[in-house]
Each structure stands twice: as C-alpha cells, then as structure tokens.
Amino acid sequence: MRGIVKRFPGVLANDHVDFDLRAGEIHALLGENGAGKSTLMSVLAGLYKPEAGAIRVRGEPASFNSPRDAISRGLGMIHQHFTLVTSLTVTENILLGLDEPRFLMRLADYDQRMADMGQRFGLHVSPRAKVWQLSVGEQQRVEILKMLYRGVQVLIMDEPTAVLAPLEIEGLFTTLRAMAAEGKSIVFISHKLNEVVRIADRVTVLRKGRVTAAGLATSSTNQAELAKLMVGREVLFHIEKKPQPAGPWCWS
Ligand SMILES: Nc1ncnc2c1ncn2[C@@H]1O[C@H](COP(=O)(O)OP(=O)(O)OP(=O)(O)O)[C@@H](O)[C@H]1O
Ligand SMILES: [Mg+2]
C-alpha cells in the first residue's frame, strides 16, 4: 500500500500510509485506540475506498470494490465481530455465498473436506456442529476456515486475541505459524505488545493515522521501544507505589 489516505467526518484516519507485506510473514499492525489500524486494513480488504493512494498485489495494481473483490485477489479480513449464521452448521457457513456445484457432492463429503482443512492448520471444530453451539474461539476458527476455503493468501485478523482465553491464544498462534509456513501472509492487528513481540516477524506502528515504524523486525526491537513508537513518549512499565493504607474510605 502506498500513500493511503482515508478520512471520516472530522478525522484523518489514514494520513499517507505506506504498508508492505511479504509472502510467508506474520506482520503485526500496532497502534493505540483510534490510530487507524482497522481503517487501513479495511481499505486493503475492499471494505473502504481510499481518497488517495494505491495498492499493488504481487506488483500488479489492484483496486477493490468490495470484500468479495479483495478475496478473489487473495486478500481476506476477519473483523472483530463475526459474520456467521448461527442457525447453520460449520460446513454450511463456509460454503455460504459460494457458487459451488453442491448437487455434485454430498454434504458429508464437504464435511470431510472441512475436517481435513481443519486438521492441516490446527483448526479443530466439528463440521456438523451448528454455529450457535460453538464457543467464541471455535467461531473464530470457522471464520479462518472460511477464508482458507476461499484460497486467501493474505489473512488479516483484527485484534483476534481480544475474544480468546489464554489457551485458545496459543492455538491461534499455532495456526498462524502453520499458515505462514505454507507461504501465506498474516496481518495481526493488536495493541498488546507482548503478543506482537512473540508472534510477529515484523511490525508496523501507527500513531494518529501515520506510520511511526515501517516493517521493523521484531527481533531487533523490544516492548519499551514499541510502546514509545505507539504513544510518542517514554512509557513506564513499572511504577513504584507504596501500598495504600486500607480503610473504610478505600474502595479498592
Ligand atoms: N466508520 C467510521 N465513521 C467515522 N469515523 C470512523 C469510522 N471508522 C473509524 N473512524 C475513526 O477513524 C479513526 C481511526 O479508527 P480505527 O477504527 O481505524 O482505529 P483503530 O486503530 O482500529 O482503533 P482500535 O484499536 O480502537 O480498534 C478514529 O478516530 C475513529 O473514530
Ligand atoms: Mg480497530
């Protein structure tokens, strides 16, 4: 992405932003609330049209009119709020909206395909379960399977760990690493420094709509430096505090 500009009434959400993504990498997009992360990736995923700037995919100019358009070019995004139909099964959700010749194959065969794909990427979820029966973590796996089934090469995940329990976060990281190992690229949006340092190969930092670090190798940085890039000043991680005396006036 080059020189991306995206405005909302009264806000310059993306102010001439450049963003590079390599094949087979996990790239974190880091920034405080309102920094413009979701906006930038929504532009890349075909949800928003930028006012200025250009996108190239494998060197070819790309312009997306819809998320469907972006997916057909291999770019898919999973948003913070999922879009599954809860009354349908996992397999039905994955097939939804596709022009599959469904009459040629029994649904059971599709279930098997979904199970195989889940196995390959560590996305364990029963293909025949109805989505309402699933935990939030399992629903996220269905969203990922949906994108994999559409053949995306670039998967953008908007704050995917926000809804997960610690053990589920480990599972997600295993999946993301398996995808990267197959040459797919992952954009991992987050404001959690420890996760960024752990999972990402590189990190781009946004502050108030602008890039403050572009594709920095996570191996050559640390949480303190990233925090500074994110908020624009030194951040104290450890604050020495004397214990407060407890009393009837003290609520916590
Ligand atoms: N649809 C919208 N309409 C109006 N303003 C918007 C819209 N989407 C985002 N904004 C504004 O654009 C700016 C960037 O928002 P964005 O959601 O991209 O930030 P973010 O980095 O994803 O933040 P967060 O960590 O809170 O998700 C914010 O000031 C936000 O209020
Ligand atoms: Mg956001």
PDB file of C-alpha atoms and ligand atoms in Angstrom:
ATOM      1  CA  MET A   1       0.000   0.000   0.000  1.00  0.00           C
ATOM      2  CA  ARG A   2       1.336   3.429  -0.908  1.00  0.00           C
ATOM      3  CA  GLY A   3       0.222   6.840   0.319  1.00  0.00           C
ATOM      4  CA  ILE A   4      -3.146   5.659   1.562  1.00  0.00           C
ATOM      5  CA  VAL A   5      -5.422   8.486   2.693  1.00  0.00           C
ATOM      6  CA  LYS A   6      -8.785   7.770   4.293  1.00  0.00           C
ATOM      7  CA  ARG A   7     -10.946  10.379   6.006  1.00  0.00           C
ATOM      8  CA  PHE A   8     -14.047  10.172   8.108  1.00  0.00           C
ATOM      9  CA  PRO A   9     -16.013  13.300   9.056  1.00  0.00           C
ATOM     10  CA  GLY A  10     -13.637  15.285  11.260  1.00  0.00           C
ATOM     11  CA  VAL A  11     -10.913  12.607  11.332  1.00  0.00           C
ATOM     12  CA  LEU A  12      -7.976  11.809   9.103  1.00  0.00           C
ATOM     13  CA  ALA A  13      -7.904   8.093   9.891  1.00  0.00           C
ATOM     14  CA  ASN A  14      -5.039   7.253   7.490  1.00  0.00           C
ATOM     15  CA  ASP A  15      -2.642  10.050   6.548  1.00  0.00           C
ATOM     16  CA  HIS A  16      -0.491   8.923   3.594  1.00  0.00           C
ATOM     17  CA  VAL A  17       0.210   5.474   4.962  1.00  0.00           C
ATOM     18  CA  ASP A  18       2.643   3.021   3.342  1.00  0.00           C
ATOM     19  CA  PHE A  19       2.433  -0.659   4.229  1.00  0.00           C
ATOM     20  CA  ASP A  20       4.424  -3.595   2.859  1.00  0.00           C
ATOM     21  CA  LEU A  21       3.591  -7.229   3.381  1.00  0.00           C
ATOM     22  CA  ARG A  22       5.843 -10.119   2.380  1.00  0.00           C
ATOM     23  CA  ALA A  23       4.875 -13.664   1.492  1.00  0.00           C
ATOM     24  CA  GLY A  24       5.100 -16.072   4.414  1.00  0.00           C
ATOM     25  CA  GLU A  25       5.376 -13.475   7.171  1.00  0.00           C
ATOM     26  CA  ILE A  26       3.337 -12.611  10.209  1.00  0.00           C
ATOM     27  CA  HIS A  27       3.199  -8.829  10.250  1.00  0.00           C
ATOM     28  CA  ALA A  28       1.789  -7.024  13.264  1.00  0.00           C
ATOM     29  CA  LEU A  29      -0.041  -3.731  12.871  1.00  0.00           C
ATOM     30  CA  LEU A  30       0.313  -1.980  16.193  1.00  0.00           C
ATOM     31  CA  GLY A  31      -1.248   1.208  17.495  1.00  0.00           C
ATOM     32  CA  GLU A  32      -3.371   2.760  20.215  1.00  0.00           C
ATOM     33  CA  ASN A  33      -7.159   3.047  20.036  1.00  0.00           C
ATOM     34  CA  GLY A  34      -8.133   5.170  17.061  1.00  0.00           C
ATOM     35  CA  ALA A  35      -4.670   5.032  15.439  1.00  0.00           C
ATOM     36  CA  GLY A  36      -6.205   3.907  12.138  1.00  0.00           C
ATOM     37  CA  LYS A  37      -5.351   0.180  12.100  1.00  0.00           C
ATOM     38  CA  SER A  38      -8.796  -1.200  11.285  1.00  0.00           C
ATOM     39  CA  THR A  39      -9.347   1.523   8.709  1.00  0.00           C
ATOM     40  CA  LEU A  40      -6.102   0.760   6.872  1.00  0.00           C
ATOM     41  CA  MET A  41      -6.826  -2.952   6.747  1.00  0.00           C
ATOM     42  CA  SER A  42     -10.442  -2.366   5.741  1.00  0.00           C
ATOM     43  CA  VAL A  43      -9.039  -0.496   2.748  1.00  0.00           C
ATOM     44  CA  LEU A  44      -6.803  -3.468   1.934  1.00  0.00           C
ATOM     45  CA  ALA A  45      -9.751  -5.842   2.317  1.00  0.00           C
ATOM     46  CA  GLY A  46     -12.017  -3.904  -0.063  1.00  0.00           C
ATOM     47  CA  LEU A  47     -14.417  -2.540   2.550  1.00  0.00           C
ATOM     48  CA  TYR A  48     -13.379   1.115   2.185  1.00  0.00           C
ATOM     49  CA  LYS A  49     -12.219   3.074  -0.841  1.00  0.00           C
ATOM     50  CA  PRO A  50      -9.280   5.352  -0.006  1.00  0.00           C
ATOM     51  CA  GLU A  51      -9.353   9.006  -1.094  1.00  0.00           C
ATOM     52  CA  ALA A  52      -5.767   8.705  -2.269  1.00  0.00           C
ATOM     53  CA  GLY A  53      -3.079   6.079  -2.588  1.00  0.00           C
ATOM     54  CA  ALA A  54      -2.501   2.832  -4.396  1.00  0.00           C
ATOM     55  CA  ILE A  55      -2.459  -0.883  -3.710  1.00  0.00           C
ATOM     56  CA  ARG A  56      -0.322  -3.408  -5.526  1.00  0.00           C
ATOM     57  CA  VAL A  57      -0.660  -7.155  -5.167  1.00  0.00           C
ATOM     58  CA  ARG A  58       2.386  -9.075  -6.392  1.00  0.00           C
ATOM     59  CA  GLY A  59       3.375  -5.945  -8.308  1.00  0.00           C
ATOM     60  CA  GLU A  60       0.033  -5.601 -10.093  1.00  0.00           C
ATOM     61  CA  PRO A  61      -2.141  -2.521  -9.419  1.00  0.00           C
ATOM     62  CA  ALA A  62      -5.251  -3.535  -7.518  1.00  0.00           C
ATOM     63  CA  SER A  63      -8.465  -1.697  -6.793  1.00  0.00           C
ATOM     64  CA  PHE A  64     -11.222  -3.373  -4.830  1.00  0.00           C
ATOM     65  CA  ASN A  65     -14.911  -2.507  -4.930  1.00  0.00           C
ATOM     66  CA  SER A  66     -15.945  -4.968  -2.232  1.00  0.00           C
ATOM     67  CA  PRO A  67     -14.551  -7.544   0.185  1.00  0.00           C
ATOM     68  CA  ARG A  68     -15.577 -10.176  -2.377  1.00  0.00           C
ATOM     69  CA  ASP A  69     -13.326  -8.451  -4.891  1.00  0.00           C
ATOM     70  CA  ALA A  70     -10.412  -8.499  -2.476  1.00  0.00           C
ATOM     71  CA  ILE A  71     -10.982 -12.173  -1.652  1.00  0.00           C
ATOM     72  CA  SER A  72     -10.899 -13.016  -5.355  1.00  0.00           C
ATOM     73  CA  ARG A  73      -7.424 -11.425  -5.400  1.00  0.00           C
ATOM     74  CA  GLY A  74      -6.428 -13.487  -2.382  1.00  0.00           C
ATOM     75  CA  LEU A  75      -6.949 -10.994   0.464  1.00  0.00           C
ATOM     76  CA  GLY A  76      -9.421 -11.667   3.256  1.00  0.00           C
ATOM     77  CA  MET A  77     -10.121  -9.993   6.586  1.00  0.00           C
ATOM     78  CA  ILE A  78     -11.678 -11.306   9.768  1.00  0.00           C
ATOM     79  CA  HIS A  79     -13.285  -8.497  11.709  1.00  0.00           C
ATOM     80  CA  GLN A  80     -13.718  -8.141  15.431  1.00  0.00           C
ATOM     81  CA  HIS A  81     -17.384  -9.005  15.119  1.00  0.00           C
ATOM     82  CA  PHE A  82     -18.009 -12.270  13.351  1.00  0.00           C
ATOM     83  CA  THR A  83     -20.413 -12.681  10.476  1.00  0.00           C
ATOM     84  CA  LEU A  84     -21.528 -16.296  10.812  1.00  0.00           C
ATOM     85  CA  VAL A  85     -25.126 -17.512  10.557  1.00  0.00           C
ATOM     86  CA  THR A  86     -25.698 -19.154  13.915  1.00  0.00           C
ATOM     87  CA  SER A  87     -28.539 -21.468  12.807  1.00  0.00           C
ATOM     88  CA  LEU A  88     -26.361 -23.118  10.135  1.00  0.00           C
ATOM     89  CA  THR A  89     -23.630 -25.726  10.541  1.00  0.00           C
ATOM     90  CA  VAL A  90     -19.918 -25.034  10.269  1.00  0.00           C
ATOM     91  CA  THR A  91     -19.748 -26.513   6.769  1.00  0.00           C
ATOM     92  CA  GLU A  92     -22.845 -24.638   5.618  1.00  0.00           C
ATOM     93  CA  ASN A  93     -21.348 -21.370   6.866  1.00  0.00           C
ATOM     94  CA  ILE A  94     -18.116 -21.998   4.998  1.00  0.00           C
ATOM     95  CA  LEU A  95     -19.975 -22.779   1.763  1.00  0.00           C
ATOM     96  CA  LEU A  96     -22.387 -19.866   2.148  1.00  0.00           C
ATOM     97  CA  GLY A  97     -22.185 -17.400  -0.732  1.00  0.00           C
ATOM     98  CA  LEU A  98     -20.035 -19.624  -2.923  1.00  0.00           C
ATOM     99  CA  ASP A  99     -21.174 -20.921  -6.285  1.00  0.00           C
ATOM    100  CA  GLU A 100     -20.204 -24.486  -5.522  1.00  0.00           C
ATOM    101  CA  PRO A 101     -21.792 -27.235  -7.607  1.00  0.00           C
ATOM    102  CA  ARG A 102     -23.349 -28.556  -4.448  1.00  0.00           C
ATOM    103  CA  PHE A 103     -25.528 -31.109  -6.219  1.00  0.00           C
ATOM    104  CA  LEU A 104     -22.422 -32.947  -7.420  1.00  0.00           C
ATOM    105  CA  MET A 105     -21.204 -33.648  -3.945  1.00  0.00           C
ATOM    106  CA  ARG A 106     -22.912 -34.844  -0.839  1.00  0.00           C
ATOM    107  CA  LEU A 107     -22.777 -32.545   2.165  1.00  0.00           C
ATOM    108  CA  ALA A 108     -20.938 -35.313   4.022  1.00  0.00           C
ATOM    109  CA  ASP A 109     -18.092 -35.027   1.513  1.00  0.00           C
ATOM    110  CA  TYR A 110     -17.870 -31.313   2.228  1.00  0.00           C
ATOM    111  CA  ASP A 111     -17.834 -32.051   5.960  1.00  0.00           C
ATOM    112  CA  GLN A 112     -14.838 -34.299   5.337  1.00  0.00           C
ATOM    113  CA  ARG A 113     -13.077 -31.547   3.370  1.00  0.00           C
ATOM    114  CA  MET A 114     -13.604 -29.052   6.186  1.00  0.00           C
ATOM    115  CA  ALA A 115     -12.334 -31.572   8.733  1.00  0.00           C
ATOM    116  CA  ASP A 116      -9.196 -32.197   6.637  1.00  0.00           C
ATOM    117  CA  MET A 117      -8.528 -28.488   6.255  1.00  0.00           C
ATOM    118  CA  GLY A 118      -9.025 -28.011   9.993  1.00  0.00           C
ATOM    119  CA  GLN A 119      -6.580 -30.813  10.686  1.00  0.00           C
ATOM    120  CA  ARG A 120      -3.953 -29.271   8.436  1.00  0.00           C
ATOM    121  CA  PHE A 121      -3.997 -25.910  10.196  1.00  0.00           C
ATOM    122  CA  GLY A 122      -4.857 -26.982  13.734  1.00  0.00           C
ATOM    123  CA  LEU A 123      -8.356 -25.514  13.473  1.00  0.00           C
ATOM    124  CA  HIS A 124     -10.328 -28.072  15.401  1.00  0.00           C
ATOM    125  CA  VAL A 125     -14.069 -27.694  15.119  1.00  0.00           C
ATOM    126  CA  SER A 126     -16.796 -30.174  14.249  1.00  0.00           C
ATOM    127  CA  PRO A 127     -18.027 -29.514  10.679  1.00  0.00           C
ATOM    128  CA  ARG A 128     -21.563 -30.601  11.545  1.00  0.00           C
ATOM    129  CA  ALA A 129     -21.983 -28.511  14.676  1.00  0.00           C
ATOM    130  CA  LYS A 130     -24.372 -25.585  14.463  1.00  0.00           C
ATOM    131  CA  VAL A 131     -22.576 -22.317  14.978  1.00  0.00           C
ATOM    132  CA  TRP A 132     -24.772 -21.353  17.966  1.00  0.00           C
ATOM    133  CA  GLN A 133     -23.342 -24.374  19.774  1.00  0.00           C
ATOM    134  CA  LEU A 134     -19.758 -23.136  19.424  1.00  0.00           C
ATOM    135  CA  SER A 135     -17.585 -21.095  21.761  1.00  0.00           C
ATOM    136  CA  VAL A 136     -16.287 -17.752  20.535  1.00  0.00           C
ATOM    137  CA  GLY A 137     -12.865 -19.335  19.958  1.00  0.00           C
ATOM    138  CA  GLU A 138     -14.412 -22.062  17.812  1.00  0.00           C
ATOM    139  CA  GLN A 139     -16.394 -19.489  15.852  1.00  0.00           C
ATOM    140  CA  GLN A 140     -13.162 -17.676  15.106  1.00  0.00           C
ATOM    141  CA  ARG A 141     -11.750 -20.953  13.738  1.00  0.00           C
ATOM    142  CA  VAL A 142     -14.751 -21.186  11.415  1.00  0.00           C
ATOM    143  CA  GLU A 143     -14.040 -17.658  10.164  1.00  0.00           C
ATOM    144  CA  ILE A 144     -10.441 -18.675   9.439  1.00  0.00           C
ATOM    145  CA  LEU A 145     -11.558 -21.889   7.694  1.00  0.00           C
ATOM    146  CA  LYS A 146     -13.942 -19.800   5.587  1.00  0.00           C
ATOM    147  CA  MET A 147     -11.041 -17.669   4.369  1.00  0.00           C
ATOM    148  CA  LEU A 148      -8.779 -20.676   3.796  1.00  0.00           C
ATOM    149  CA  TYR A 149     -11.515 -22.370   1.776  1.00  0.00           C
ATOM    150  CA  ARG A 150     -11.684 -19.263  -0.426  1.00  0.00           C
ATOM    151  CA  GLY A 151      -7.985 -19.639  -1.050  1.00  0.00           C
ATOM    152  CA  VAL A 152      -6.754 -16.414   0.516  1.00  0.00           C
ATOM    153  CA  GLN A 153      -3.008 -15.852   0.505  1.00  0.00           C
ATOM    154  CA  VAL A 154      -3.263 -12.862   2.819  1.00  0.00           C
ATOM    155  CA  LEU A 155      -5.259 -13.168   6.022  1.00  0.00           C
ATOM    156  CA  ILE A 156      -5.935 -10.004   8.024  1.00  0.00           C
ATOM    157  CA  MET A 157      -7.105 -10.517  11.598  1.00  0.00           C
ATOM    158  CA  ASP A 158      -8.421  -7.567  13.590  1.00  0.00           C
ATOM    159  CA  GLU A 159      -7.487  -7.980  17.264  1.00  0.00           C
ATOM    160  CA  PRO A 160      -8.098 -11.727  17.158  1.00  0.00           C
ATOM    161  CA  THR A 161      -6.887 -12.430  20.686  1.00  0.00           C
ATOM    162  CA  ALA A 162      -9.291  -9.977  22.321  1.00  0.00           C
ATOM    163  CA  VAL A 163     -12.038 -12.618  22.466  1.00  0.00           C
ATOM    164  CA  LEU A 164      -9.840 -15.603  23.342  1.00  0.00           C
ATOM    165  CA  ALA A 165      -8.859 -17.401  26.539  1.00  0.00           C
ATOM    166  CA  PRO A 166      -5.091 -17.892  27.098  1.00  0.00           C
ATOM    167  CA  LEU A 167      -5.100 -21.494  25.865  1.00  0.00           C
ATOM    168  CA  GLU A 168      -7.042 -20.505  22.743  1.00  0.00           C
ATOM    169  CA  ILE A 169      -4.472 -17.797  22.025  1.00  0.00           C
ATOM    170  CA  GLU A 170      -1.769 -20.493  21.905  1.00  0.00           C
ATOM    171  CA  GLY A 171      -3.925 -22.461  19.465  1.00  0.00           C
ATOM    172  CA  LEU A 172      -4.422 -19.421  17.240  1.00  0.00           C
ATOM    173  CA  PHE A 173      -0.683 -18.726  17.193  1.00  0.00           C
ATOM    174  CA  THR A 174      -0.011 -22.341  16.134  1.00  0.00           C
ATOM    175  CA  THR A 175      -2.489 -21.917  13.275  1.00  0.00           C
ATOM    176  CA  LEU A 176      -0.975 -18.618  12.162  1.00  0.00           C
ATOM    177  CA  ARG A 177       2.517 -20.130  12.159  1.00  0.00           C
ATOM    178  CA  ALA A 178       1.281 -23.105  10.103  1.00  0.00           C
ATOM    179  CA  MET A 179      -0.256 -20.728   7.567  1.00  0.00           C
ATOM    180  CA  ALA A 180       2.904 -18.626   7.327  1.00  0.00           C
ATOM    181  CA  ALA A 181       4.968 -21.794   6.878  1.00  0.00           C
ATOM    182  CA  GLU A 182       2.856 -22.528   3.786  1.00  0.00           C
ATOM    183  CA  GLY A 183       3.748 -19.117   2.378  1.00  0.00           C
ATOM    184  CA  LYS A 184       0.609 -17.248   3.370  1.00  0.00           C
ATOM    185  CA  SER A 185       0.894 -13.785   4.879  1.00  0.00           C
ATOM    186  CA  ILE A 186      -0.824 -12.751   8.071  1.00  0.00           C
ATOM    187  CA  VAL A 187      -1.626  -9.248   9.277  1.00  0.00           C
ATOM    188  CA  PHE A 188      -2.097  -9.360  13.020  1.00  0.00           C
ATOM    189  CA  ILE A 189      -3.752  -6.192  14.337  1.00  0.00           C
ATOM    190  CA  SER A 190      -3.095  -5.644  18.014  1.00  0.00           C
ATOM    191  CA  HIS A 191      -2.245  -3.231  20.751  1.00  0.00           C
ATOM    192  CA  LYS A 192      -0.789  -5.930  23.004  1.00  0.00           C
ATOM    193  CA  LEU A 193       2.976  -5.532  22.919  1.00  0.00           C
ATOM    194  CA  ASN A 194       3.822  -8.919  24.408  1.00  0.00           C
ATOM    195  CA  GLU A 195       1.787 -10.735  21.754  1.00  0.00           C
ATOM    196  CA  VAL A 196       3.281  -8.673  18.938  1.00  0.00           C
ATOM    197  CA  VAL A 197       6.827  -9.431  20.052  1.00  0.00           C
ATOM    198  CA  ARG A 198       6.004 -13.134  20.399  1.00  0.00           C
ATOM    199  CA  ILE A 199       4.141 -13.875  17.183  1.00  0.00           C
ATOM    200  CA  ALA A 200       5.178 -11.327  14.568  1.00  0.00           C
ATOM    201  CA  ASP A 201       8.195 -11.374  12.262  1.00  0.00           C
ATOM    202  CA  ARG A 202       7.831  -7.662  11.583  1.00  0.00           C
ATOM    203  CA  VAL A 203       5.768  -4.821  12.938  1.00  0.00           C
ATOM    204  CA  THR A 204       4.368  -1.600  11.527  1.00  0.00           C
ATOM    205  CA  VAL A 205       3.303   1.006  14.068  1.00  0.00           C
ATOM    206  CA  LEU A 206       0.582   3.609  13.509  1.00  0.00           C
ATOM    207  CA  ARG A 207       0.031   6.706  15.605  1.00  0.00           C
ATOM    208  CA  LYS A 208      -2.798   9.127  14.865  1.00  0.00           C
ATOM    209  CA  GLY A 209      -3.135   7.898  11.300  1.00  0.00           C
ATOM    210  CA  ARG A 210       0.575   7.996  10.493  1.00  0.00           C
ATOM    211  CA  VAL A 211       3.306   5.365  10.328  1.00  0.00           C
ATOM    212  CA  THR A 212       5.897   5.711  13.088  1.00  0.00           C
ATOM    213  CA  ALA A 213       7.726   2.462  12.264  1.00  0.00           C
ATOM    214  CA  ALA A 214       7.501   0.604   8.974  1.00  0.00           C
ATOM    215  CA  GLY A 215       8.164  -3.119   8.873  1.00  0.00           C
ATOM    216  CA  LEU A 216      10.522  -3.214  11.829  1.00  0.00           C
ATOM    217  CA  ALA A 217      11.946  -6.695  12.541  1.00  0.00           C
ATOM    218  CA  THR A 218      10.566  -7.756  15.930  1.00  0.00           C
ATOM    219  CA  SER A 219      13.882  -9.481  16.677  1.00  0.00           C
ATOM    220  CA  SER A 220      15.598  -6.094  16.586  1.00  0.00           C
ATOM    221  CA  THR A 221      13.202  -4.242  18.862  1.00  0.00           C
ATOM    222  CA  ASN A 222      11.598  -4.582  22.286  1.00  0.00           C
ATOM    223  CA  GLN A 223       8.397  -3.726  24.105  1.00  0.00           C
ATOM    224  CA  ALA A 224       9.692  -0.431  25.510  1.00  0.00           C
ATOM    225  CA  GLU A 225      10.713   0.826  22.070  1.00  0.00           C
ATOM    226  CA  LEU A 226       7.411  -0.269  20.538  1.00  0.00           C
ATOM    227  CA  ALA A 227       5.433   1.405  23.308  1.00  0.00           C
ATOM    228  CA  LYS A 228       7.278   4.640  22.624  1.00  0.00           C
ATOM    229  CA  LEU A 229       6.589   4.395  18.889  1.00  0.00           C
ATOM    230  CA  MET A 230       2.954   3.716  19.686  1.00  0.00           C
ATOM    231  CA  VAL A 231       2.272   6.588  22.089  1.00  0.00           C
ATOM    232  CA  GLY A 232       5.033   9.040  21.162  1.00  0.00           C
ATOM    233  CA  ARG A 233       6.785   9.236  24.544  1.00  0.00           C
ATOM    234  CA  GLU A 234       8.574   7.033  27.052  1.00  0.00           C
ATOM    235  CA  VAL A 235       6.276   4.587  28.778  1.00  0.00           C
ATOM    236  CA  LEU A 236       6.904   3.396  32.308  1.00  0.00           C
ATOM    237  CA  PHE A 237       6.197  -0.283  32.700  1.00  0.00           C
ATOM    238  CA  HIS A 238       6.955  -0.495  36.395  1.00  0.00           C
ATOM    239  CA  ILE A 239       5.699   2.215  38.661  1.00  0.00           C
ATOM    240  CA  GLU A 240       6.928   2.088  42.239  1.00  0.00           C
ATOM    241  CA  LYS A 241       3.998   2.610  44.553  1.00  0.00           C
ATOM    242  CA  LYS A 242       3.782   2.443  48.299  1.00  0.00           C
ATOM    243  CA  PRO A 243       0.904   0.239  49.390  1.00  0.00           C
ATOM    244  CA  GLN A 244      -2.101   2.375  50.218  1.00  0.00           C
ATOM    245  CA  PRO A 245      -3.434   2.113  53.747  1.00  0.00           C
ATOM    246  CA  ALA A 246      -6.764   0.340  53.690  1.00  0.00           C
ATOM    247  CA  GLY A 247      -9.637   1.976  55.460  1.00  0.00           C
ATOM    248  CA  PRO A 248     -13.389   2.412  55.334  1.00  0.00           C
ATOM    249  CA  TRP A 249     -12.867   5.244  52.795  1.00  0.00           C
ATOM    250  CA  CYS A 250     -10.917   2.966  50.470  1.00  0.00           C
ATOM    251  CA  TRP A 251     -12.914   1.059  47.867  1.00  0.00           C
ATOM    252  CA  SER A 252     -10.134  -0.959  46.299  1.00  0.00           C
TER     253      SER A 252
HETATM  254  N1  LIG B   1     -16.917   4.252  10.082  1.00  0.00           N
HETATM  255  C1  LIG B   1     -16.383   5.308  10.696  1.00  0.00           C
HETATM  256  N2  LIG B   1     -17.018   6.506  10.726  1.00  0.00           N
HETATM  257  C2  LIG B   1     -16.464   7.579  11.309  1.00  0.00           C
HETATM  258  N3  LIG B   1     -15.267   7.569  11.905  1.00  0.00           N
HETATM  259  C3  LIG B   1     -14.573   6.424  11.924  1.00  0.00           C
HETATM  260  C4  LIG B   1     -15.102   5.224  11.316  1.00  0.00           C
HETATM  261  N4  LIG B   1     -14.201   4.242  11.473  1.00  0.00           N
HETATM  262  C5  LIG B   1     -13.181   4.766  12.161  1.00  0.00           C
HETATM  263  N5  LIG B   1     -13.391   6.086  12.415  1.00  0.00           N
HETATM  264  C6  LIG B   1     -12.459   6.994  13.109  1.00  0.00           C
HETATM  265  O1  LIG B   1     -11.201   6.907  12.455  1.00  0.00           O
HETATM  266  C7  LIG B   1     -10.133   6.858  13.389  1.00  0.00           C
HETATM  267  C8  LIG B   1      -9.358   5.570  13.207  1.00  0.00           C
HETATM  268  O2  LIG B   1     -10.193   4.482  13.606  1.00  0.00           O
HETATM  269  P1  LIG B   1      -9.792   2.962  13.501  1.00  0.00           P
HETATM  270  O3  LIG B   1     -11.004   2.183  13.861  1.00  0.00           O
HETATM  271  O4  LIG B   1      -9.174   2.693  12.184  1.00  0.00           O
HETATM  272  O5  LIG B   1      -8.678   2.851  14.634  1.00  0.00           O
HETATM  273  P2  LIG B   1      -8.021   1.545  15.282  1.00  0.00           P
HETATM  274  O6  LIG B   1      -6.548   1.788  15.269  1.00  0.00           O
HETATM  275  O7  LIG B   1      -8.531   0.336  14.620  1.00  0.00           O
HETATM  276  O8  LIG B   1      -8.520   1.643  16.790  1.00  0.00           O
HETATM  277  P3  LIG B   1      -8.998   0.481  17.820  1.00  0.00           P
HETATM  278  O9  LIG B   1      -7.763  -0.032  18.486  1.00  0.00           O
HETATM  279  O10 LIG B   1      -9.871   1.230  18.785  1.00  0.00           O
HETATM  280  O11 LIG B   1      -9.741  -0.566  17.062  1.00  0.00           O
HETATM  281  C9  LIG B   1     -10.770   7.002  14.759  1.00  0.00           C
HETATM  282  O12 LIG B   1     -10.707   8.358  15.127  1.00  0.00           O
HETATM  283  C10 LIG B   1     -12.192   6.564  14.540  1.00  0.00           C
HETATM  284  O13 LIG B   1     -13.057   7.201  15.438  1.00  0.00           O
HETATM  285 MG    MG B   2      -9.664  -1.255  15.291  1.00  0.00          MG
END
